[in-house]
């Protein structure tokens, strides 16, 4: 194809690599269609109205969202998507008024190409660009045809694709959030690994068998028709569905999607380490619009990502839209499992916890769970939670039920997704062996509390009981493994800290500050682990020892003991290389503002490490933004204000204490619950709804 376009010229000049071919101009745009005239409203207000409209629908799961074309045509949302894409590419969010007129014209041409029927926008086309990234600079160098073809093959994802992905994410996220299940916690606003751990701690107490399912193979090999089929159940707008469908079915070039990190062998890792070390010694000057790389403490923390969060699916040219499409497909699995959980529930008469309803009460892990474990009457109960492509099912019942659930899951995936799960991807484990999920180990501790109660005749009875406490602890072995991969420790059973060589050429103040940010992040990550003090204390020991070895090598102090003697236990005192030249004192330099303040390495004492957060998560918990949305929708209902106004006029509003006092007085006088208080109770319930 290139030989047909350039048959005679072997070399040609490029103004920029982004504009490898001449940029096509919009043909059917009106001459008076000025981009500034299309900026009419606030994009945040448009998106807020979309969120309110999506959450105010009565049956979002049964009826798909009808119309999104108006939001897709809004040029204000296109500008917001362009700003978000610029923030990703350049690291700065450009103000709306600072966007150049030529960029707005190019954005308008891209909007016209996407909305035209049939669409003339090609996904992943590096040689057909309507919109360029502001960080790309023009180039006037001459290159050959072969190099031109090679550049096309290895070109990164175009900037214009990222703009359209941001726009689709802004439009589809509020609509699909109402369609998702509360059991799904990955790639959603207000939810994450911490909500999974808190849900397990609050709702998974008393389960004996756990099923861990890895659906990574299913999520990575979903067919485009399958994804579009599930998307059409939630969104019926043809323009949006057609745009997503074109991104899924367009052939993907090798360089048009971001490459995943490959696992290297020992020799390749050593070569890469030497290459990185040589590059780190050279002073790199960033371009004007080039984003800054992640700081060292953040790169350290990314190395602690659990296995359940490492793999993110990528479908065609969807990019950042792929996790949302994954939740769309797996929402069918969530609803099927919720129905299965509800049907499986069989309470026992002897049970003091689960008696009538499946969602009754909130289990506090600080209190033992007294659930019958033997005898004719057993409580059968099941719960389910999903984080991305990983599922955790808790079952209180015989192992045969867990085997049946595994069989049903395999049949469901084969029927709905057309992919068969391997038995090795579904593990059935008992609670006594410990179940690992998101780098936390779920286990139980059997306790024998003394129960004291008043028996017949007013006699106080004291007897020993048997109960179980759910224990959620951080995996210390995984923590050691991650430190070993980052080359900060060596050994398994008795790990020995290694010097932190990447910070060799940084000052003491900067190095301590970076490591304090890392330790604060690790303390927050293990916030809900029972052994939070132990695992954070281990991280602090590794970091402090690693820095001590680094400072011993940098300042020629020969041992960690001398470093601690001069710099104190938390390394907050200044260390400097011994020299004959008289240098001013650190206090004088600090007073003159010539040096930075040296922060001590945190958590040098166990008493400084915060304890585990045992705050229970209610079963009816929703993120704060959903709670605000539902309260706002409730306040927009005129009937609610009419009822509230009538109650105020009648003077029926009162405090809960007054209502309880009236109930007690009524029982004392009449012996029954009076009709008047029953009517007031019904009115209060209607008001709460």
XYZ file of C-alpha atoms in Angstrom:
689
model
C 0.000 0.000 0.000
C 2.851 2.382 0.793
C 4.501 1.592 -2.526
C 1.335 2.690 -4.277
C 1.194 5.954 -2.353
C 4.917 6.770 -2.797
C 5.938 4.939 -6.019
C 8.806 7.229 -7.082
C 10.157 8.823 -3.912
C 12.521 6.861 -1.738
C 12.888 9.574 0.901
C 10.341 12.128 2.067
C 10.116 14.821 4.719
C 7.829 14.528 7.730
C 6.514 17.531 9.602
C 5.775 15.246 12.559
C 5.493 11.544 13.133
C 1.847 11.944 14.162
C 0.931 13.428 10.792
C 2.520 10.654 8.738
C -0.078 11.321 6.100
C -1.795 14.593 5.345
C -4.446 15.332 7.932
C -7.914 15.108 6.308
C -10.118 18.126 6.661
C -13.801 17.872 7.570
C -15.924 18.082 4.450
C -19.489 18.559 5.622
C -18.902 21.017 8.472
C -20.725 24.333 8.247
C -18.437 27.334 7.751
C -20.076 29.152 10.639
C -19.507 26.222 13.011
C -16.979 27.908 15.249
C -15.670 25.664 18.077
C -16.082 28.467 20.593
C -19.774 28.778 19.672
C -20.325 25.111 20.595
C -19.026 25.560 24.159
C -22.349 26.359 25.775
C -22.567 24.599 29.142
C -20.513 23.214 32.003
C -19.440 19.580 31.331
C -19.465 18.766 35.066
C -23.095 19.841 35.246
C -23.950 17.669 32.229
C -22.312 14.626 33.795
C -23.990 15.316 37.153
C -27.381 15.370 35.458
C -26.514 12.082 33.743
C -25.602 10.471 37.080
C -28.864 11.699 38.637
C -30.925 10.552 35.670
C -29.284 7.095 35.685
C -29.797 6.534 39.429
C -33.392 7.846 39.410
C -34.617 5.138 37.016
C -36.918 2.664 38.799
C -35.733 -0.584 37.119
C -32.265 -0.026 35.628
C -31.444 -3.745 35.422
C -34.582 -4.667 33.471
C -34.782 -1.797 30.979
C -31.632 -0.637 29.116
C -30.750 3.039 29.064
C -32.444 4.424 25.954
C -30.624 7.528 24.696
C -27.029 8.708 25.035
C -26.552 10.328 21.622
C -27.146 13.811 23.036
C -24.238 13.370 25.458
C -22.093 11.880 22.693
C -22.705 14.962 20.526
C -21.996 17.488 23.279
C -18.805 19.327 22.365
C -18.352 20.338 26.015
C -17.848 16.685 26.954
C -15.413 16.258 24.061
C -13.328 19.105 25.457
C -13.387 17.518 28.931
C -12.260 14.187 27.448
C -9.455 16.037 25.642
C -8.366 17.630 28.922
C -8.273 14.239 30.678
C -6.285 12.719 27.807
C -3.813 15.615 27.958
C -3.427 15.061 31.700
C -2.531 11.419 30.996
C -0.010 12.246 28.234
C 1.592 15.404 29.622
C 0.938 15.178 33.367
C -0.905 18.532 33.525
C -4.620 19.251 33.209
C -4.941 22.163 30.737
C -7.559 24.821 31.555
C -10.469 25.032 29.199
C -9.662 28.571 28.100
C -6.011 27.716 27.441
C -6.724 25.152 24.683
C -5.472 26.462 21.342
C -7.934 27.206 18.559
C -6.235 24.756 16.176
C -6.627 21.945 18.719
C -10.318 22.760 19.088
C -10.700 22.619 15.306
C -8.975 19.235 15.200
C -11.186 18.022 18.057
C -14.239 19.193 16.133
C -13.049 17.279 13.057
C -12.576 14.160 15.192
C -16.102 14.558 16.597
C -17.514 14.866 13.075
C -15.659 11.715 11.922
C -16.994 9.704 14.860
C -20.614 10.893 14.571
C -20.879 10.706 10.780
C -22.955 7.898 9.308
C -21.229 5.729 8.282
C -18.393 6.521 10.660
C -15.113 7.523 9.006
C -12.999 7.216 12.150
C -10.380 4.407 12.095
C -9.234 2.999 15.451
C -5.491 2.638 15.955
C -4.536 4.367 12.684
C -1.250 6.201 13.234
C -1.191 7.397 9.612
C -4.684 8.911 9.655
C -4.708 11.357 12.536
C -7.304 14.015 13.070
C -5.986 15.071 16.493
C -2.413 15.118 17.769
C -1.086 15.085 21.286
C 0.147 18.509 22.476
C 3.375 16.866 23.680
C 4.397 15.778 20.154
C 6.821 18.121 18.462
C 7.133 18.568 14.677
C 10.061 16.919 12.930
C 11.688 17.931 9.619
C 14.157 15.045 9.300
C 14.089 12.851 6.222
C 13.516 9.123 6.711
C 13.392 6.205 4.315
C 10.463 4.098 3.264
C 11.579 1.025 5.209
C 12.028 3.012 8.398
C 8.665 4.637 7.779
C 6.991 1.219 7.625
C 8.817 0.154 10.778
C 7.642 3.283 12.615
C 4.078 2.584 11.565
C 4.260 -0.984 12.865
C 5.684 0.010 16.265
C 3.724 3.226 16.722
C 2.164 3.738 20.180
C -1.621 4.038 20.605
C -2.797 7.283 18.951
C -3.751 10.195 21.150
C -7.140 10.530 19.461
C -8.070 6.997 20.549
C -7.449 7.989 24.167
C -9.764 11.017 23.786
C -12.639 8.847 22.529
C -12.010 6.271 25.267
C -12.210 9.024 27.896
C -15.463 10.286 26.375
C -17.057 6.826 26.342
C -15.924 6.249 29.922
C -17.512 9.528 31.064
C -20.802 8.635 29.391
C -21.062 4.908 30.099
C -19.820 4.771 33.704
C -22.870 6.435 35.374
C -25.262 4.335 33.291
C -23.535 1.010 33.952
C -22.975 1.677 37.667
C -26.716 1.225 38.247
C -26.577 -2.067 36.384
C -23.749 -3.615 38.423
C -24.116 -5.772 41.505
C -23.027 -4.734 44.985
C -20.893 -7.926 45.075
C -18.510 -6.466 42.479
C -15.698 -4.289 43.866
C -13.036 -3.844 41.147
C -12.693 -0.962 38.674
C -15.568 0.952 40.253
C -15.642 4.361 41.992
C -15.832 4.168 45.778
C -14.908 0.464 45.828
C -11.598 -1.362 45.900
C -9.499 -3.979 47.727
C -10.196 -2.395 51.119
C -13.970 -2.752 50.676
C -13.423 -6.410 49.740
C -11.389 -7.061 52.892
C -13.911 -5.212 55.073
C -16.796 -7.161 53.508
C -15.016 -10.453 54.170
C -14.335 -9.460 57.764
C -17.941 -8.387 58.410
C -19.968 -10.908 56.382
C -17.879 -14.061 55.899
C -17.654 -15.156 59.532
C -18.881 -18.695 60.234
C -18.133 -20.184 56.790
C -16.280 -23.490 56.616
C -15.520 -23.958 52.895
C -14.161 -21.324 50.536
C -14.077 -21.483 46.738
C -11.462 -19.388 44.924
C -12.086 -18.955 41.201
C -9.647 -17.417 38.721
C -11.536 -16.183 35.637
C -8.521 -14.537 33.993
C -8.598 -16.951 31.053
C -12.295 -16.208 30.506
C -11.875 -12.438 30.761
C -8.929 -12.386 28.351
C -10.678 -14.410 25.633
C -14.160 -12.914 25.551
C -15.502 -12.610 22.017
C -16.546 -9.155 20.723
C -20.075 -10.396 20.013
C -20.375 -11.619 23.611
C -19.265 -8.246 25.004
C -21.616 -6.317 22.709
C -24.499 -8.639 23.610
C -24.137 -7.911 27.326
C -23.584 -4.194 26.668
C -26.856 -3.977 24.730
C -28.699 -5.304 27.791
C -27.634 -2.170 29.684
C -27.459 0.446 26.883
C -29.735 0.508 23.838
C -28.299 3.637 22.188
C -27.168 2.641 18.693
C -24.486 5.302 18.294
C -22.637 4.340 21.472
C -22.979 0.600 20.870
C -21.781 1.013 17.269
C -18.726 2.986 18.395
C -17.774 0.371 21.014
C -18.384 -2.404 18.502
C -16.060 -0.796 15.956
C -13.306 -0.541 18.595
C -13.664 -4.245 19.390
C -13.755 -5.541 15.814
C -10.999 -3.364 14.331
C -7.816 -5.400 13.813
C -5.157 -4.586 16.392
C -1.590 -3.901 15.260
C 1.310 -5.085 17.446
C 2.220 -1.561 18.549
C -1.270 -0.060 18.812
C -1.818 -1.280 22.382
C 0.407 -0.869 25.392
C 2.766 -3.780 25.979
C 2.477 -5.796 29.154
C 5.453 -6.304 31.416
C 7.146 -9.587 30.639
C 8.746 -11.840 33.232
C 12.515 -11.913 32.674
C 14.959 -14.678 33.468
C 17.999 -14.159 35.670
C 20.465 -13.249 32.906
C 18.062 -10.837 31.194
C 17.222 -9.253 34.547
C 20.932 -8.626 35.257
C 21.419 -7.055 31.833
C 18.351 -4.874 32.343
C 19.593 -3.863 35.792
C 22.973 -2.782 34.382
C 21.213 -0.880 31.608
C 18.949 0.924 34.089
C 21.929 1.701 36.322
C 23.846 3.235 33.403
C 20.800 5.268 32.419
C 20.260 6.452 36.003
C 23.788 7.859 36.165
C 23.044 10.096 33.188
C 21.152 13.244 33.948
C 17.906 13.166 31.988
C 16.274 16.440 31.066
C 12.517 16.156 30.552
C 10.809 17.882 27.685
C 8.489 20.798 28.300
C 5.258 18.754 28.112
C 6.695 15.397 29.147
C 5.123 13.957 32.319
C 7.380 13.258 35.246
C 8.062 9.584 36.002
C 6.607 7.976 39.093
C 8.684 8.613 42.231
C 10.700 5.779 43.690
C 8.367 5.185 46.651
C 5.403 4.735 44.303
C 7.295 2.311 42.076
C 8.156 0.360 45.215
C 4.500 0.183 46.214
C 3.422 -0.957 42.723
C 5.684 -3.955 43.273
C 3.395 -5.050 46.126
C 0.325 -5.389 43.879
C -1.499 -8.668 44.687
C -2.018 -11.321 42.036
C -5.727 -10.505 41.770
C -4.940 -6.919 40.716
C -1.997 -7.439 38.375
C -3.883 -8.521 35.242
C -6.154 -5.945 33.594
C -7.936 -7.048 30.395
C -7.565 -5.120 27.141
C -10.207 -5.598 24.454
C -9.289 -4.389 20.966
C -8.810 -0.618 20.978
C -10.997 -0.036 24.069
C -8.027 0.777 26.332
C -9.260 2.270 29.617
C -12.799 1.206 28.709
C -11.893 -2.509 28.946
C -12.327 -2.923 32.764
C -15.802 -1.395 32.489
C -16.729 -3.873 29.752
C -15.367 -6.704 31.915
C -17.787 -5.744 34.701
C -20.618 -5.542 32.147
C -20.023 -9.152 31.100
C -19.449 -10.526 34.600
C -22.513 -8.742 36.021
C -24.528 -11.637 34.596
C -22.446 -13.968 36.761
C -23.000 -11.708 39.787
C -26.792 -11.816 39.450
C -26.750 -15.583 38.933
C -24.643 -16.085 42.062
C -26.867 -13.738 44.101
C -29.900 -15.834 43.185
C -27.983 -18.995 44.075
C -26.961 -17.536 47.456
C -30.552 -16.649 48.281
C -31.879 -20.110 47.385
C -29.158 -21.914 49.327
C -29.945 -20.209 52.641
C -31.471 -22.612 55.229
C -31.475 -21.225 58.789
C -31.487 -23.403 61.883
C -33.826 -22.988 64.828
C -30.888 -23.336 67.191
C -28.933 -20.619 65.427
C -28.466 -17.398 67.362
C -27.254 -15.368 64.359
C -28.941 -16.327 61.076
C -32.569 -17.020 61.966
C -35.017 -15.508 59.498
C -33.520 -13.325 56.797
C -30.325 -13.694 54.813
C -29.366 -10.031 55.273
C -30.298 -9.852 58.940
C -27.871 -7.942 61.141
C -24.230 -6.970 60.798
C -21.610 -9.340 62.173
C -19.015 -7.736 64.373
C -15.785 -9.750 64.116
C -14.867 -8.732 67.659
C -17.701 -10.939 68.954
C -17.615 -14.750 68.660
C -19.992 -16.412 66.201
C -22.076 -19.135 67.861
C -23.252 -21.177 64.892
C -24.271 -24.856 65.184
C -21.574 -26.961 63.561
C -22.940 -30.445 64.319
C -26.192 -32.219 64.914
C -29.356 -32.620 62.853
C -30.074 -28.885 62.605
C -27.292 -27.109 60.752
C -27.292 -23.657 59.278
C -26.618 -23.647 55.548
C -25.513 -20.345 54.143
C -23.410 -19.033 51.274
C -21.919 -15.668 50.338
C -20.096 -14.379 47.288
C -17.778 -11.533 46.333
C -15.884 -10.667 43.154
C -12.808 -8.551 42.539
C -12.221 -8.207 38.802
C -11.617 -11.683 37.390
C -11.304 -13.360 40.807
C -14.185 -14.772 42.844
C -14.410 -15.818 46.483
C -17.380 -17.923 47.653
C -17.919 -18.817 51.314
C -20.099 -21.835 52.157
C -21.385 -23.120 55.490
C -22.417 -26.656 54.710
C -20.969 -29.982 53.527
C -18.134 -30.152 51.016
C -20.482 -31.761 48.498
C -22.260 -28.419 48.160
C -18.964 -26.695 47.352
C -18.238 -29.331 44.693
C -21.695 -28.748 43.199
C -21.128 -24.979 43.113
C -17.843 -25.560 41.287
C -19.617 -27.728 38.739
C -22.351 -25.115 38.248
C -19.741 -22.363 37.740
C -18.005 -24.374 35.012
C -21.326 -24.968 33.231
C -22.317 -21.307 33.537
C -19.069 -20.028 31.989
C -19.294 -22.566 29.187
C -22.925 -21.655 28.454
C -22.782 -17.854 28.792
C -19.233 -17.041 27.698
C -18.426 -20.011 25.472
C -15.249 -20.795 27.444
C -14.575 -23.744 29.705
C -12.903 -23.270 33.068
C -10.138 -25.619 34.088
C -10.485 -27.405 37.433
C -7.086 -26.030 38.467
C -8.546 -22.501 38.332
C -11.212 -23.390 40.933
C -9.838 -24.265 44.364
C -11.879 -25.538 47.309
C -10.184 -24.874 50.647
C -11.199 -25.316 54.270
C -11.063 -22.392 56.661
C -8.636 -24.214 58.965
C -5.968 -24.274 56.240
C -6.206 -20.535 55.600
C -7.545 -18.955 52.426
C -5.430 -16.351 50.661
C -7.190 -13.509 48.838
C -5.717 -10.101 47.943
C -2.547 -10.955 49.904
C -4.606 -11.438 53.081
C -5.086 -14.814 54.751
C -8.606 -15.655 55.939
C -8.641 -18.073 58.865
C -10.467 -18.625 62.141
C -9.589 -18.861 65.786
C -11.576 -21.057 68.145
C -12.225 -19.402 71.514
C -13.930 -20.591 74.695
C -15.597 -17.582 76.302
C -17.347 -17.716 79.642
C -21.084 -17.065 79.265
C -22.885 -15.599 82.264
C -26.658 -15.337 82.298
C -29.489 -15.331 84.818
C -31.282 -18.659 85.057
C -34.521 -19.660 86.825
C -34.908 -18.331 90.312
C -32.530 -15.452 89.701
C -29.489 -17.683 89.849
C -26.486 -16.495 87.822
C -25.152 -19.319 85.640
C -21.580 -19.324 84.332
C -20.557 -21.863 81.716
C -17.958 -22.267 79.047
C -19.016 -21.706 75.431
C -17.376 -22.416 72.092
C -17.106 -19.743 69.431
C -15.038 -18.811 66.411
C -13.466 -15.516 65.485
C -12.780 -14.665 61.858
C -9.147 -13.691 61.409
C -7.922 -11.661 58.402
C -4.149 -11.302 58.487
C -1.622 -9.944 55.994
C 0.607 -12.525 54.340
C 4.103 -11.890 55.688
C 5.592 -14.462 53.320
C 4.228 -12.602 50.290
C 5.630 -9.378 51.723
C 9.089 -10.984 51.925
C 8.725 -12.266 48.360
C 7.911 -8.793 47.043
C 10.864 -7.279 48.899
C 13.096 -9.960 47.383
C 11.844 -9.137 43.862
C 12.616 -5.474 44.520
C 16.113 -6.574 45.660
C 15.785 -5.048 49.111
C 16.201 -8.368 50.983
C 17.783 -11.747 50.335
C 16.746 -15.069 51.798
C 13.361 -16.529 52.771
C 13.232 -17.716 56.356
C 15.624 -15.146 57.831
C 15.710 -12.330 55.252
C 18.704 -10.023 55.304
C 18.147 -6.405 54.148
C 20.179 -5.158 51.177
C 21.297 -1.568 50.536
C 18.810 0.580 48.610
C 21.045 1.217 45.591
C 18.497 3.204 43.478
C 18.746 6.033 46.046
C 22.554 6.054 46.020
C 22.882 9.538 44.537
C 20.039 11.159 46.498
C 20.491 13.228 49.619
C 19.596 12.009 53.079
C 16.578 14.311 53.387
C 15.141 13.241 50.018
C 15.804 9.547 50.672
C 14.135 9.570 54.100
C 11.165 11.490 52.703
C 10.668 8.961 49.889
C 10.811 6.009 52.273
C 8.401 7.652 54.722
C 5.825 8.000 51.953
C 6.288 4.337 51.105
C 5.856 3.256 54.733
C 2.739 5.422 55.149
C 1.233 3.825 52.046
C 2.069 0.321 53.291
C 0.499 1.095 56.675
C -2.658 2.202 54.902
C -2.665 -0.876 52.626
C -2.554 -3.232 55.644
C -5.080 -1.121 57.535
C -7.614 -3.934 58.047
C -5.163 -6.765 58.814
C -5.085 -8.273 62.290
C -1.281 -8.352 62.232
C -0.943 -4.773 60.996
C 1.636 -3.872 63.616
C 3.751 -6.913 62.825
C 3.824 -6.574 59.024
C 4.294 -2.780 59.027
C 7.019 -3.168 61.655
C 8.764 -5.677 59.375
C 8.542 -3.241 56.425
C 9.973 -0.465 58.602
C 12.827 -2.741 59.735
C 13.708 -3.630 56.126
C 13.615 -0.018 54.954
C 15.554 1.335 57.930
C 18.231 -1.363 57.662
C 18.470 -0.910 53.896
C 18.981 2.832 54.292
C 21.549 2.263 57.052
C 23.577 0.013 54.749
C 23.256 2.579 51.965
C 24.453 5.406 54.212
C 27.303 3.252 55.519
C 28.522 2.783 51.947
C 27.951 6.409 50.949
C 29.576 8.040 53.984
C 32.225 5.341 54.535
C 31.061 4.358 57.998
C 31.744 0.614 57.492
C 28.746 -0.718 59.489
C 25.123 -0.087 60.344
C 25.988 0.339 64.018
C 28.074 3.425 63.293
C 25.282 4.837 61.129
C 22.774 4.375 63.964
C 25.230 5.856 66.457
C 25.613 9.053 64.434
C 22.200 9.324 62.785
C 20.147 7.882 65.701
C 17.677 5.004 65.453
C 15.368 6.762 62.977
C 18.249 8.242 60.888
C 17.038 11.795 61.513
C 20.456 13.269 62.333
C 22.656 14.448 59.467
C 25.340 12.125 58.142
C 28.232 13.448 56.097
C 31.428 12.074 54.682
C 34.480 12.525 56.853
C 36.833 15.082 55.362
C 39.604 17.412 56.545
C 37.903 20.505 55.184
C 35.992 22.449 57.779
C 32.282 22.425 56.795
C 29.549 24.456 58.447
C 27.256 22.726 60.896
C 23.940 21.280 59.744
C 22.011 23.559 62.095
C 23.644 26.629 60.532
C 22.865 25.444 57.011
C 19.290 24.669 58.013
C 18.865 28.122 59.541
C 20.124 29.728 56.324
C 17.761 27.605 54.233
C 20.554 25.885 52.315
C 19.535 22.311 53.201
C 16.259 20.469 53.618
C 14.885 19.192 56.893
C 15.786 15.541 57.458
C 12.731 13.531 58.465
C 13.217 10.518 60.655
C 12.221 7.144 59.205
C 8.765 6.383 60.547
C 7.647 3.422 62.659
C 11.023 2.924 64.308
C 9.078 1.861 67.437
C 6.131 -0.547 67.528
C 4.111 1.908 69.592
C 4.103 4.353 66.641
C 2.414 1.823 64.319
C -1.401 2.178 64.290
C -3.547 -0.801 65.264
C -5.942 -2.706 63.030
C -9.190 -0.977 62.062
C -12.039 -3.265 63.148
C -14.867 -0.977 62.003
C -17.562 -3.317 60.595
C -18.994 -2.769 57.126
C -22.826 -3.016 57.088
C -24.486 -5.297 54.576
C -26.433 -2.355 53.180
C -23.266 -0.288 52.696
C -22.990 1.827 49.542
C -20.241 4.283 48.546
C -20.618 7.857 49.650
C -21.307 9.214 46.155
C -24.203 6.769 45.673
C -25.616 7.742 49.063
C -25.483 11.432 48.123
C -27.115 10.742 44.757
C -30.021 8.829 46.278
C -30.542 11.503 48.939
C -30.546 14.191 46.243
C -33.065 12.239 44.144
C -35.234 11.798 47.218
C -35.188 15.541 47.893
C -36.277 16.228 44.310
C -39.523 14.297 44.839
C -42.391 16.798 45.444
C -44.495 14.174 47.276
C -41.787 13.857 49.907
C -41.981 17.585 50.674
C -45.795 17.475 50.716
C -45.770 14.727 53.354
C -43.058 16.530 55.301
C -45.035 19.810 55.181
C -48.217 18.113 56.412
C -46.385 16.473 59.296
C -44.866 19.793 60.305
C -48.274 21.484 60.136
C -49.814 18.781 62.343
C -46.871 18.955 64.717
C -46.275 15.204 64.523
C -42.514 15.448 64.201
C -40.594 14.673 67.351
C -37.398 13.160 68.622
C -36.902 9.375 68.822
C -36.654 9.653 72.623
C -40.161 11.181 72.789
C -41.543 8.407 70.600
C -39.995 5.657 72.766
C -41.316 7.359 75.908
C -44.823 7.476 74.394
C -44.658 3.761 73.547
C -43.582 2.848 77.105
C -46.316 5.018 78.644
C -48.941 3.513 76.335
C -47.936 -0.028 77.301
C -47.955 0.893 80.976
C -51.420 2.463 80.824
C -53.247 0.293 78.275
C -51.083 -2.845 78.168
C -51.137 -2.852 74.350
C -49.740 -0.840 71.468
C -52.407 1.826 70.837
C -53.905 2.582 67.440
C -52.663 6.178 67.485
C -49.023 5.172 67.913
C -49.386 2.544 65.172
C -50.593 5.218 62.747
C -47.707 7.473 63.750
C -45.283 4.599 63.200
C -46.674 3.987 59.705
C -46.321 7.704 58.936
C -42.702 7.694 60.081
C -41.953 4.688 57.858
C -43.539 6.388 54.842
C -41.484 9.469 55.590
C -38.284 7.431 55.689
C -39.036 5.939 52.293
